[in-house]
Short mmCIF file of C-alpha atoms in Angstrom, two decimals:
data_model
loop_
_atom_site.label_atom_id
_atom_site.label_comp_id
_atom_site.label_asym_id
_atom_site.label_seq_id
_atom_site.Cartn_x
_atom_site.Cartn_y
_atom_site.Cartn_z
CA MET A 1 1.91 -9.15 -17.96
CA ILE A 2 4.90 -6.68 -19.85
CA PHE A 3 4.61 -9.25 -22.83
CA VAL A 4 0.70 -8.53 -23.07
CA TYR A 5 1.21 -4.88 -22.75
CA SER A 6 3.72 -4.20 -25.25
CA PHE A 7 1.67 -5.65 -27.91
CA GLY A 8 -0.94 -3.59 -26.38
CA PHE A 9 1.37 -0.42 -27.33
CA LEU A 10 2.57 -2.17 -30.84
CA TRP A 11 -0.86 -1.94 -32.01
CA TYR A 12 -1.87 1.43 -30.40
CA TYR A 13 0.76 2.71 -32.37
CA ILE A 14 -0.42 0.65 -35.25
CA GLY A 15 -3.83 1.77 -34.86
CA ALA A 16 -2.83 5.31 -34.92
CA ASN A 17 -0.78 5.65 -37.65
CA GLY A 18 -1.94 2.95 -40.15
CA ALA A 19 -4.76 1.91 -42.13
CA ALA A 20 -8.24 2.10 -39.86
CA GLY A 21 -8.77 -1.57 -40.43
CA ASP A 22 -4.95 -2.81 -38.82
CA ARG A 23 -5.96 -1.85 -35.24
CA MET A 24 -6.04 -4.91 -32.89
CA PRO A 25 -9.68 -5.30 -32.01
CA GLU A 26 -10.55 -5.51 -27.88
CA GLY A 27 -10.86 -8.12 -26.57
CA THR A 28 -8.51 -10.42 -28.68
CA ALA A 29 -6.40 -13.01 -26.76
CA TRP A 30 -2.54 -13.62 -27.21
CA ASN A 31 -0.54 -17.16 -25.77
CA VAL A 32 2.08 -15.92 -24.04
CA PRO A 33 5.65 -17.33 -24.77
CA GLY A 34 6.67 -20.46 -21.90
CA GLY A 35 3.40 -22.03 -22.30
CA ARG A 36 1.60 -19.30 -19.96
CA LYS A 37 -2.09 -19.07 -19.74
CA LYS A 38 -3.77 -16.67 -22.07
CA LYS A 39 -4.18 -12.61 -21.52
CA VAL A 40 -6.91 -10.86 -22.82
CA LEU A 41 -5.87 -7.25 -24.52
CA THR A 42 -8.35 -4.26 -23.53
CA LYS A 43 -8.19 -0.73 -23.60
CA ASP A 44 -7.42 -0.59 -20.16
CA CYS A 45 -4.58 -2.55 -20.87
CA VAL A 46 -3.38 -0.75 -23.67
CA GLY A 47 -3.66 2.59 -21.26
CA GLU A 48 -2.64 5.78 -22.50
CA GLY A 49 0.53 4.26 -24.30
CA LEU A 50 3.19 6.82 -25.20
CA LYS A 51 2.84 9.96 -26.39
CA ARG A 52 3.86 9.81 -30.08
CA ARG A 53 5.87 12.47 -31.20
CA ARG A 54 7.30 13.13 -34.71
CA MET A 55 10.98 14.54 -34.72
CA THR A 56 13.23 14.95 -37.70
CA ASP A 57 16.00 12.61 -36.82
CA LYS A 58 15.64 9.20 -38.73
CA LYS A 59 16.92 5.70 -37.92
CA THR A 60 18.73 3.82 -40.38
CA THR A 61 17.66 0.38 -41.82
CA ALA A 62 20.09 -1.71 -39.92
CA GLU A 63 19.03 -0.22 -36.50
CA THR A 64 15.60 -0.85 -37.39
CA ALA A 65 16.21 -4.25 -38.18
CA ALA A 66 18.20 -5.01 -35.10
CA VAL A 67 15.27 -3.78 -33.63
CA LYS A 68 13.08 -5.77 -35.46
CA ALA A 69 15.52 -8.91 -34.25
CA ALA A 70 15.67 -8.10 -31.01
CA VAL A 71 11.65 -8.29 -30.61
CA SER A 72 11.41 -11.19 -32.95
CA GLY A 73 13.56 -13.54 -30.58
CA GLY A 74 12.86 -16.86 -31.83
CA GLU A 75 9.68 -18.04 -30.06
CA ARG A 76 8.03 -15.14 -30.81
CA THR A 77 7.94 -15.15 -34.98
CA ASP A 78 4.23 -15.81 -34.78
CA LEU A 79 3.37 -12.54 -33.93
CA PRO A 80 3.09 -9.68 -36.63
CA TYR A 81 6.35 -7.82 -36.88
CA GLU A 82 6.22 -6.85 -40.02
CA ARG A 83 2.80 -5.49 -40.23
CA PHE A 84 4.34 -2.79 -37.76
CA PHE A 85 7.48 -2.18 -39.64
CA ARG A 86 5.79 -2.03 -42.55
CA PHE A 87 4.59 1.72 -41.07
CA GLY A 88 8.24 3.23 -40.77
CA ALA A 89 9.56 2.04 -37.72
CA GLU A 90 12.73 4.10 -39.75
CA ASN A 91 11.20 7.23 -38.67
CA LEU A 92 10.99 6.66 -35.04
CA THR A 93 13.45 8.24 -32.55
CA GLU A 94 16.21 6.78 -30.23
CA ALA A 95 13.62 6.85 -27.49
CA GLU A 96 10.76 5.55 -29.18
CA LEU A 97 12.91 2.00 -30.17
CA LEU A 98 14.00 1.93 -26.95
CA ALA A 99 9.87 2.15 -25.52
CA ILE A 100 9.30 -0.72 -28.20
CA ILE A 101 12.34 -2.51 -26.92
CA ILE A 102 10.59 -2.10 -23.35
CA ARG A 103 7.63 -2.58 -24.21
CA VAL A 104 8.13 -6.16 -26.37
CA GLY A 105 11.46 -7.58 -25.22
CA THR A 106 12.07 -7.01 -21.66
CA LYS A 107 12.13 -10.65 -20.62
CA GLY A 108 14.85 -11.93 -22.90
CA GLN A 109 18.63 -10.60 -23.57
CA ASN A 110 18.34 -10.03 -26.55
CA ALA A 111 16.18 -6.84 -26.10
CA LEU A 112 18.60 -5.69 -23.26
CA ASP A 113 21.33 -6.24 -25.87
CA VAL A 114 19.61 -4.12 -28.47
CA ALA A 115 19.08 -1.16 -26.03
CA LYS A 116 22.60 -1.11 -25.15
CA GLN A 117 23.47 -0.86 -28.87
CA VAL A 118 20.83 1.60 -29.80
CA LEU A 119 21.50 3.66 -26.94
CA GLY A 120 25.03 2.99 -25.95
CA LEU A 121 24.29 1.95 -22.54
CA ALA A 122 26.80 0.36 -20.93
CA ARG A 123 24.52 -1.58 -18.57
CA TYR A 124 21.21 -1.14 -17.47
CA PRO A 125 19.86 -4.27 -15.38
CA LYS A 126 16.75 -6.41 -16.50
CA GLU A 127 14.79 -5.61 -13.55
CA GLY A 128 15.32 -1.48 -14.61
CA LEU A 129 13.83 -2.30 -17.67
CA LEU A 130 10.78 -4.68 -16.37
CA GLY A 131 9.58 -1.57 -14.49
CA LEU A 132 10.14 1.10 -16.85
CA TYR A 133 6.59 -0.22 -19.09
CA ASP A 134 4.71 3.31 -19.05
CA VAL A 135 7.16 5.94 -18.84
CA THR A 136 7.34 9.14 -20.95
CA LEU A 137 9.46 9.98 -24.06
CA ASP A 138 11.14 12.43 -21.89
CA GLU A 139 11.83 10.12 -19.34
CA LEU A 140 13.32 7.56 -21.99
CA MET A 141 15.62 10.61 -23.66
CA GLY A 142 17.06 11.16 -19.96
CA ILE A 143 17.91 6.94 -19.91
CA ARG A 144 19.80 7.65 -22.87
CA GLY A 145 21.61 10.92 -21.37
CA ILE A 146 22.65 8.62 -18.45
CA GLY A 147 24.12 6.14 -21.08
CA GLU A 148 26.10 8.94 -22.57
CA VAL A 149 27.66 9.90 -19.17
CA LYS A 150 28.83 6.37 -18.21
CA ALA A 151 30.24 6.06 -21.67
CA VAL A 152 32.91 8.71 -21.01
CA THR A 153 36.19 7.02 -19.99
CA ASP A 154 38.28 10.30 -20.79
CA TYR A 155 37.83 13.26 -18.48
CA HIS A 156 39.25 15.65 -20.71
CA THR A 157 37.47 14.66 -23.77
CA VAL A 158 34.35 16.48 -22.19
CA LYS A 159 33.03 19.52 -23.62
CA THR A 160 33.67 22.81 -21.37
CA MET A 161 32.18 26.24 -21.30
CA ASP A 162 32.33 29.57 -20.11
CA LYS A 163 30.14 30.03 -16.69
CA GLN A 164 28.67 33.38 -17.90
CA GLU A 165 28.15 31.85 -21.18
CA ALA A 166 26.15 28.84 -19.86
CA ILE A 167 24.49 31.53 -17.85
CA ASN A 168 23.30 33.15 -20.85
CA ALA A 169 22.19 30.04 -22.87
CA GLY A 170 20.25 28.94 -19.75
CA LEU A 171 22.63 26.19 -19.17
CA TYR A 172 23.45 26.94 -16.04
CA GLN A 173 20.61 27.08 -12.87
CA VAL A 174 21.32 27.00 -9.33
CA ILE A 175 18.74 25.65 -7.13
CA GLY A 176 17.81 28.18 -4.26
CA ALA A 177 15.97 28.71 -1.27
CA GLU A 178 12.74 28.16 -3.35
CA ILE A 179 13.28 24.81 -3.50
CA ASP A 180 14.23 24.09 0.19
CA ASP A 181 11.25 26.43 1.01
CA ALA A 182 8.81 23.93 -1.56
CA TYR A 183 10.57 21.07 0.28
CA MET A 184 9.50 22.19 3.48
CA ALA A 185 6.09 23.11 2.51
CA GLU A 186 5.27 19.30 1.34
CA LEU A 187 6.65 17.61 4.68
CA LYS A 188 4.16 20.10 6.73
CA LYS A 189 1.13 18.20 4.59
CA GLN A 190 1.77 14.89 6.13
CA ILE A 191 1.55 16.39 9.99
CA ILE A 192 -1.90 15.04 11.24
CA HIS A 193 -1.86 16.77 15.02
CA PRO A 194 0.35 20.02 14.68
CA GLU A 195 -2.04 20.34 17.88
CA VAL A 196 -0.42 18.16 19.88
CA ILE A 197 3.11 18.93 18.66
CA ALA A 198 2.25 22.41 20.18
CA GLU A 199 1.03 21.23 23.62
CA VAL A 200 4.01 19.16 24.25
CA ALA A 201 6.56 21.28 22.21
CA ASP A 202 8.25 22.67 25.61
CA ASP A 203 8.48 19.29 27.43
CA ILE A 204 9.64 16.83 24.65
CA LYS A 205 13.54 16.32 24.52
CA ILE A 206 15.07 15.29 20.80
CA VAL A 207 18.78 14.47 20.15
CA TYR A 208 19.93 14.39 16.90
CA THR A 209 23.03 13.40 15.01
CA PRO A 210 23.64 14.02 11.04
CA LEU A 211 26.24 11.36 11.39
CA CYS A 212 28.72 13.90 9.44
CA GLY A 213 26.03 14.26 6.62
CA THR A 214 23.81 16.29 4.75
CA GLY A 215 20.49 15.79 7.62
CA ASN A 216 21.78 18.62 9.74
CA VAL A 217 20.43 21.67 8.24
CA PRO A 218 16.75 20.28 6.73
CA ALA A 219 16.08 18.19 9.84
CA ARG A 220 16.77 21.26 12.15
CA ARG A 221 14.75 23.53 10.01
CA ILE A 222 11.48 21.08 10.05
CA LEU A 223 11.30 20.46 13.72
CA SER A 224 12.13 24.11 14.53
CA GLU A 225 9.15 25.16 11.87
CA LEU A 226 6.82 22.34 13.49
CA GLY A 227 7.92 24.33 17.11
CA PHE A 228 9.82 21.74 18.72
CA LYS A 229 11.88 23.71 21.31
CA HIS A 230 14.34 21.32 22.54
CA VAL A 231 16.17 19.36 19.62
CA TYR A 232 20.26 18.81 20.58
CA VAL A 233 22.76 18.34 17.58
CA VAL A 234 25.73 16.12 18.31
CA PRO A 235 28.29 18.74 18.26
CA GLU A 236 30.86 16.44 16.73
CA GLN A 237 28.71 15.24 14.43
CA GLU A 238 26.96 18.34 13.33
CA ASN A 239 28.78 19.38 10.22
CA PRO A 240 29.91 17.74 7.07
CA ASP A 241 32.96 15.06 7.54
CA PRO A 242 34.08 13.44 4.63
CA ASN A 243 36.34 11.40 6.72
CA PHE A 244 33.97 10.65 9.70
CA THR A 245 36.58 10.84 12.20
CA THR A 246 33.96 9.93 15.22
CA LEU A 247 32.56 7.14 13.40
CA ASP A 248 33.58 3.74 12.44
CA TYR A 249 30.88 3.20 9.93
CA PRO A 250 28.36 6.45 9.12
CA ASN A 251 25.27 4.20 9.33
CA PRO A 252 22.51 4.14 11.57
CA GLU A 253 21.88 0.64 11.59
CA ASP A 254 25.27 0.31 13.16
CA PRO A 255 24.87 0.84 17.02
CA LYS A 256 28.25 1.86 17.47
CA ALA A 257 27.35 5.11 15.38
CA PHE A 258 25.13 6.23 18.00
CA THR A 259 28.07 6.64 20.86
CA TYR A 260 28.10 10.36 20.77
CA ALA A 261 24.41 10.62 20.46
CA LEU A 262 23.73 8.12 23.62
CA ARG A 263 26.19 10.07 25.20
CA LEU A 264 24.38 13.26 24.98
CA ALA A 265 20.79 11.73 25.59
CA LYS A 266 21.60 10.75 28.73
CA GLU A 267 23.15 14.23 29.54
CA LYS A 268 20.07 15.69 28.23
CA ASP A 269 17.46 13.23 29.32
CA ALA A 270 15.96 12.96 26.05
CA ASP A 271 13.34 11.11 24.76
CA ILE A 272 14.00 10.06 21.59
CA VAL A 273 17.29 9.68 19.69
CA LEU A 274 17.62 9.77 16.03
CA ALA A 275 20.31 9.57 13.54
CA THR A 276 20.34 10.00 9.48
CA ASP A 277 22.69 8.47 7.42
CA PRO A 278 25.24 10.76 5.62
CA ASP A 279 22.69 11.09 2.35
CA ALA A 280 19.84 11.88 4.52
CA ASP A 281 17.92 8.91 3.41
CA ARG A 282 17.86 6.32 6.46
CA LEU A 283 17.09 7.07 9.52
CA GLY A 284 17.93 4.95 12.96
CA VAL A 285 16.00 5.92 16.26
CA TYR A 286 16.76 4.88 19.83
CA ALA A 287 14.07 5.54 22.73
CA LYS A 288 13.54 5.40 26.59
CA ASP A 289 12.23 2.45 28.01
CA SER A 290 9.72 4.24 30.96
CA ALA A 291 10.48 1.06 32.76
CA THR A 292 13.94 0.70 32.99
CA GLY A 293 15.33 4.44 31.93
CA GLU A 294 17.33 2.95 29.45
CA TYR A 295 17.53 3.65 25.73
CA VAL A 296 15.78 0.96 23.55
CA SER A 297 17.29 0.61 19.63
CA PHE A 298 14.41 0.26 17.09
CA THR A 299 15.21 -1.74 13.91
CA GLY A 300 13.79 -0.30 10.51
CA ASN A 301 10.93 -2.57 10.79
CA MET A 302 9.99 -1.19 14.41
CA SER A 303 10.05 2.37 13.15
CA GLY A 304 8.43 2.18 10.20
CA MET A 305 5.34 0.35 11.59
CA LEU A 306 5.05 3.26 14.29
CA ILE A 307 4.58 5.46 11.63
CA ALA A 308 2.40 3.10 9.73
CA GLU A 309 0.28 2.61 12.59
CA TYR A 310 0.11 6.29 13.75
CA ILE A 311 -0.49 7.56 10.38
CA LEU A 312 -3.52 4.62 9.41
CA ARG A 313 -5.08 4.80 12.95
CA GLU A 314 -4.83 9.03 13.00
CA ARG A 315 -5.79 9.75 9.34
CA THR A 316 -8.65 6.98 9.72
CA ALA A 317 -10.01 8.56 13.22
CA THR A 318 -9.66 12.61 11.88
CA GLY A 319 -11.64 11.23 8.67
CA THR A 320 -8.38 13.09 6.40
CA MET A 321 -8.03 9.32 4.86
CA PRO A 322 -7.60 9.56 1.12
CA GLU A 323 -10.12 6.94 -0.86
CA ASN A 324 -8.54 3.67 -1.91
CA PRO A 325 -5.73 4.17 0.06
CA ALA A 326 -2.48 1.98 -0.27
CA LEU A 327 0.95 1.46 1.88
CA VAL A 328 3.76 -0.20 -0.02
CA THR A 329 6.66 -2.35 1.11
CA THR A 330 8.83 -4.88 0.11
CA ILE A 331 9.04 -8.89 0.06
CA VAL A 332 11.43 -8.74 3.05
CA THR A 333 9.86 -6.18 4.93
CA THR A 334 8.09 -7.22 8.40
CA ASN A 335 4.78 -9.49 7.65
CA MET A 336 3.65 -6.81 10.36
CA THR A 337 2.03 -4.64 7.79
CA ARG A 338 -0.48 -7.08 6.86
CA PRO A 339 -2.81 -6.87 9.93
CA ILE A 340 -1.95 -3.12 10.28
CA THR A 341 -3.27 -2.34 6.99
CA GLY A 342 -6.24 -5.03 7.12
CA ASN A 343 -6.86 -3.31 10.09
CA TYR A 344 -7.45 0.13 8.80
CA ASN A 345 -8.88 -1.41 5.32
CA VAL A 346 -5.72 -0.22 3.82
CA LYS A 347 -4.55 -2.04 0.41
CA LEU A 348 -1.03 -3.37 0.90
CA ILE A 349 1.30 -3.71 -1.93
CA GLU A 350 4.53 -5.65 -1.99
CA VAL A 351 7.04 -4.86 -4.80
CA LEU A 352 10.87 -6.33 -4.54
CA THR A 353 13.48 -5.04 -2.41
CA GLY A 354 14.79 -1.40 -3.51
CA PHE A 355 13.14 1.70 -2.64
CA LYS A 356 13.10 2.52 -6.50
CA TYR A 357 9.85 -0.13 -6.73
CA ILE A 358 8.09 2.05 -3.87
CA GLY A 359 8.31 5.10 -5.78
CA GLU A 360 7.50 3.15 -8.93
CA GLN A 361 4.40 2.60 -7.54
CA ILE A 362 3.11 6.33 -6.30
CA LYS A 363 3.77 6.99 -10.44
CA LEU A 364 1.23 4.01 -11.67
CA PHE A 365 -1.00 5.28 -8.74
CA GLN A 366 -1.06 8.68 -10.25
CA ALA A 367 -1.61 7.61 -13.84
CA SER A 368 -3.97 4.80 -13.39
CA GLY A 369 -6.13 6.60 -10.37
CA SER A 370 -6.52 3.29 -8.71
CA ASN A 371 -5.26 3.83 -5.34
CA ASN A 372 -3.72 6.58 -3.54
CA TYR A 373 -0.32 6.46 -1.38
CA VAL A 374 0.21 6.69 1.84
CA PHE A 375 2.95 5.47 3.12
CA GLY A 376 5.93 3.25 2.34
CA LEU A 377 8.76 1.20 4.09
CA GLU A 378 11.45 -1.07 3.78
CA GLU A 379 13.21 -3.35 6.17
CA SER A 380 16.49 -1.11 5.97
CA TYR A 381 15.62 2.13 7.87
CA GLY A 382 13.84 3.59 5.12
CA CYS A 383 10.66 5.15 4.89
CA LEU A 384 8.60 7.35 2.96
CA ALA A 385 5.29 9.67 3.81
CA GLY A 386 3.94 11.51 1.29
CA THR A 387 4.77 11.50 -2.91
CA HIS A 388 7.33 14.73 -2.58
CA ALA A 389 9.53 12.27 -3.50
CA ARG A 390 10.43 9.10 -5.43
CA ASP A 391 13.04 7.42 -2.99
CA LYS A 392 12.92 6.79 0.84
CA ASP A 393 13.46 10.18 2.74
CA ALA A 394 14.97 10.33 6.34
CA ILE A 395 14.02 13.95 6.98
CA VAL A 396 10.23 13.36 6.49
CA ALA A 397 10.75 9.92 8.66
CA VAL A 398 12.55 12.58 11.80
CA MET A 399 9.22 14.80 11.14
CA CYS A 400 6.75 11.87 11.63
CA LEU A 401 8.35 10.00 14.26
CA CYS A 402 8.84 13.16 16.04
CA GLU A 403 5.12 13.99 15.65
CA VAL A 404 4.64 10.46 17.16
CA ALA A 405 6.74 10.82 19.96
CA ALA A 406 5.04 13.99 21.03
CA TYR A 407 2.01 12.19 20.76
CA CYS A 408 2.93 9.69 23.15
CA LYS A 409 4.32 12.35 25.38
CA LYS A 410 0.84 13.80 25.43
CA HIS A 411 -0.66 10.51 26.77
CA GLY A 412 2.09 9.70 29.13
CA LYS A 413 3.99 7.50 27.09
CA THR A 414 7.29 6.87 25.77
CA LEU A 415 7.74 5.61 21.84
CA TRP A 416 9.10 2.01 22.90
CA ASP A 417 5.54 1.99 25.21
CA MET A 418 3.62 2.28 21.98
CA MET A 419 5.83 -0.15 20.38
CA LEU A 420 5.04 -2.56 23.01
CA ASP A 421 0.95 -1.48 22.12
CA THR A 422 1.49 -2.27 18.68
CA TYR A 423 3.13 -5.58 19.53
CA GLU A 424 0.41 -6.46 21.91
CA LYS A 425 -2.13 -5.29 19.08
CA TYR A 426 -1.23 -7.48 16.23
CA GLY A 427 1.60 -9.65 17.72
CA TYR A 428 5.35 -9.93 18.55
CA TYR A 429 6.71 -9.61 14.96
CA LYS A 430 10.85 -10.04 14.85
CA GLU A 431 12.97 -10.20 11.67
CA SER A 432 16.54 -10.83 11.36
CA GLN A 433 19.08 -11.60 8.48
CA TYR A 434 21.88 -14.57 7.96
CA THR A 435 24.41 -13.59 5.57
CA ILE A 436 26.97 -16.19 3.71
CA THR A 437 30.10 -14.55 2.47
CA LEU A 438 32.79 -16.43 0.19
CA LYS A 439 35.64 -15.17 -1.53
CA GLY A 440 36.90 -14.83 -5.29
CA ILE A 441 35.22 -16.99 -8.28
CA ASP A 442 35.17 -20.25 -6.24
CA GLY A 443 33.04 -17.97 -3.70
CA SER A 444 30.58 -16.76 -6.65
CA ARG A 445 30.38 -20.36 -7.99
CA GLN A 446 29.11 -21.52 -4.79
CA ILE A 447 26.65 -18.76 -4.20
CA ALA A 448 24.85 -20.26 -7.79
CA GLU A 449 24.87 -23.20 -6.30
CA ILE A 450 23.21 -22.43 -2.99
CA MET A 451 20.82 -21.01 -5.05
CA ASP A 452 20.14 -23.47 -7.83
CA LYS A 453 19.86 -25.99 -5.18
CA LEU A 454 17.25 -24.18 -3.78
CA ARG A 455 15.50 -23.04 -6.45
CA GLN A 456 15.52 -26.96 -8.41
CA ASN A 457 14.89 -28.72 -4.89
CA PRO A 458 12.94 -26.05 -2.91
CA PRO A 459 13.16 -27.64 1.11
CA LYS A 460 9.61 -28.70 1.99
CA SER A 461 10.23 -27.50 5.54
CA PHE A 462 12.72 -25.85 7.78
CA GLY A 463 13.14 -27.53 11.09
CA GLU A 464 9.48 -27.84 12.03
CA HIS A 465 8.60 -24.97 9.75
CA LYS A 466 6.44 -26.71 6.79
CA VAL A 467 7.19 -24.67 3.79
CA LEU A 468 3.32 -23.64 2.46
CA LYS A 469 4.28 -21.65 -0.68
CA PHE A 470 7.44 -21.34 -2.54
CA ARG A 471 8.10 -18.46 -4.89
CA ASP A 472 10.78 -18.13 -7.33
CA TYR A 473 10.87 -14.62 -8.57
CA GLN A 474 13.79 -15.42 -11.47
CA THR A 475 11.40 -18.10 -12.98
CA ASP A 476 7.98 -16.06 -12.09
CA ARG A 477 6.64 -19.46 -10.74
CA ALA A 478 4.56 -19.44 -7.32
CA VAL A 479 4.25 -22.76 -5.89
CA ASP A 480 1.60 -24.02 -3.13
CA MET A 481 3.76 -26.78 -1.57
CA ILE A 482 0.46 -27.99 -0.46
CA THR A 483 -1.37 -28.68 -3.32
CA GLY A 484 1.03 -28.41 -5.95
CA GLU A 485 -1.03 -25.63 -7.82
CA GLU A 486 1.46 -23.37 -9.46
CA GLY A 487 0.52 -19.39 -10.72
CA GLU A 488 2.43 -16.31 -10.87
CA THR A 489 4.61 -13.96 -9.01
CA GLY A 490 3.01 -11.01 -10.29
CA LEU A 491 6.58 -9.35 -10.17
CA PRO A 492 9.52 -8.83 -11.97
CA THR A 493 12.51 -10.90 -12.38
CA SER A 494 14.86 -11.03 -9.75
CA ASN A 495 17.16 -13.69 -8.63
CA VAL A 496 15.23 -13.92 -5.49
CA LEU A 497 13.56 -16.94 -3.64
CA TYR A 498 10.53 -16.69 -1.04
CA PHE A 499 9.83 -19.32 1.57
CA GLU A 500 6.31 -18.79 3.16
CA LEU A 501 5.90 -20.88 6.45
CA PRO A 502 3.41 -21.23 9.33
CA ASP A 503 2.50 -18.64 11.90
CA ASP A 504 3.36 -15.55 9.91
CA ALA A 505 6.99 -17.15 9.67
CA TRP A 506 9.26 -16.72 6.48
CA CYS A 507 12.59 -16.94 4.98
CA CYS A 508 13.68 -15.25 1.83
CA ALA A 509 17.14 -15.71 -0.01
CA ARG A 510 18.87 -13.04 -2.07
CA PRO A 511 22.01 -13.03 -3.63
CA SER A 512 24.30 -9.96 -3.96
CA GLY A 513 24.74 -8.78 -7.58
CA THR A 514 28.13 -7.12 -7.21
CA GLU A 515 29.83 -9.76 -4.44
CA PRO A 516 30.07 -13.30 -3.64
CA LYS A 517 27.40 -13.14 -0.83
CA ILE A 518 23.98 -14.48 -0.26
CA LYS A 519 21.49 -12.75 2.42
CA PHE A 520 18.78 -14.74 3.88
CA TYR A 521 16.22 -12.60 5.67
CA MET A 522 13.65 -14.23 7.76
CA GLY A 523 10.97 -13.16 10.15
CA VAL A 524 8.49 -14.88 12.56
CA LYS A 525 5.00 -13.84 15.02
CA GLY A 526 5.43 -15.00 18.86
CA ALA A 527 3.08 -14.74 21.68
CA SER A 528 5.76 -11.94 23.59
CA LEU A 529 8.98 -10.37 22.63
CA GLU A 530 10.64 -13.42 24.44
CA ASP A 531 8.76 -15.86 22.39
CA ALA A 532 9.19 -14.08 19.26
CA ALA A 533 13.47 -14.08 20.14
CA ALA A 534 13.72 -17.77 20.69
CA LYS A 535 11.35 -18.58 17.15
CA LEU A 536 13.79 -16.49 15.54
CA GLU A 537 17.07 -18.21 16.61
CA LYS A 538 15.36 -21.61 15.87
CA LEU A 539 14.54 -20.58 12.47
CA THR A 540 18.16 -19.27 11.64
CA GLU A 541 19.39 -22.74 13.03
CA ASP A 542 16.83 -24.32 10.75
CA LEU A 543 17.90 -22.39 8.15
CA LYS A 544 21.58 -23.45 8.36
CA ALA A 545 20.51 -26.92 8.71
CA VAL A 546 18.74 -26.74 5.35
CA LEU A 547 21.61 -25.31 4.05
#
């Protein structure tokens, strides 16, 4: 798809700057390299393109030739590059050259190499380039700036300026209270039932820990402004502490991180226990089991599903659901997203692992008008309600979950009770991970061999689980293992393998890009908590047997 869009951009550019008869006629078909099916170029495919911008800086003939070599790339020599370059590629800015590289050559290493050469990028992931096919020139120049920063190896060479001089030049600006106020205002737009919060504000008790990080002030402020009266912050972890002296690992996914918070929760008889990680983008949760009085931990999938079910259900009930709503998730997040979105007629979009891909969808929605973003989540304790950010935001997650807890309190339930209700409604979905970590160069080679084995000879089953579909995101192949029919994954290139199994079970293999480690994500659907746990344990053992 990126390849076709690329030439849409080139021809759009030619038509705008060349002879009138040089524009590609709408509906022209191109053979995509690699033997894929033809795609048809239309006005919708071209879109708005990048805004043309004439600048005074000129590009050298050598740089133009380098870009031309990158976009030509062997198998693409049948395409009309000469026609494009005849219309003055030498006059393009660096940002425009990178735009061409991104639009035309993202599938090959050539384009990446030239991007590094033209803009001095030390390293930029291929999948990142794939996600930039409709960025603005300002954003592309920002990428160049990142490259320049990364290129600095001796900090003594960085130019300095007097503070007052910088102020006078408009180069020194302080992010003040107006940004905090605007942020709080955006968060409050996501509240659905402020009247419910007001009704139970004096009854519900919340324990919160920022884990010695940045979440303390914004989390307490939003809860206070919404009217929650009993918010207890863990005093030992309230203020920033770069040494994290009360924590072995400041991660809300680690049960040990909740040691102090759970102690305070029992003392205060809290309804809900929350922890945000040091940079306040991920949220961990415990809630009381009304049957036992004990606190139960929630995975990122579980807390995300509670928020999703609440938002979709209550926006539907109150008539505040936007037109063409969409929920965005990743390919390794719980499959419970499917019945929930289906129940409320919300479009479900799955993207690669990494919240940047979820955030990217917001921008694409706004550019195309195709959908309205309602909620996004990933399994690793991150979610986002609202479009004020392009990344996971633990503060909005704290706010949303406290509203859900207030709604539960009003109806005589806890968050855990609502989780059980959600399981009963959609099925007992459960997920886990299995990680293999090896050492050194040999470890990296062995990890690559595991992936090659699974890629070249995908297993037909994991124990009693027959593989229904196999997706290889590196080669962009989606194979129906029953019929043998092949298609495309529809997502950017990534070294990830996905195995779709019966009864909403699945397994996904994803190696680390920085260390000799491979992670297997798995999920099942059971008839009860016990059944789901047993199925997941069995699938894990079946995976080990395949490996």
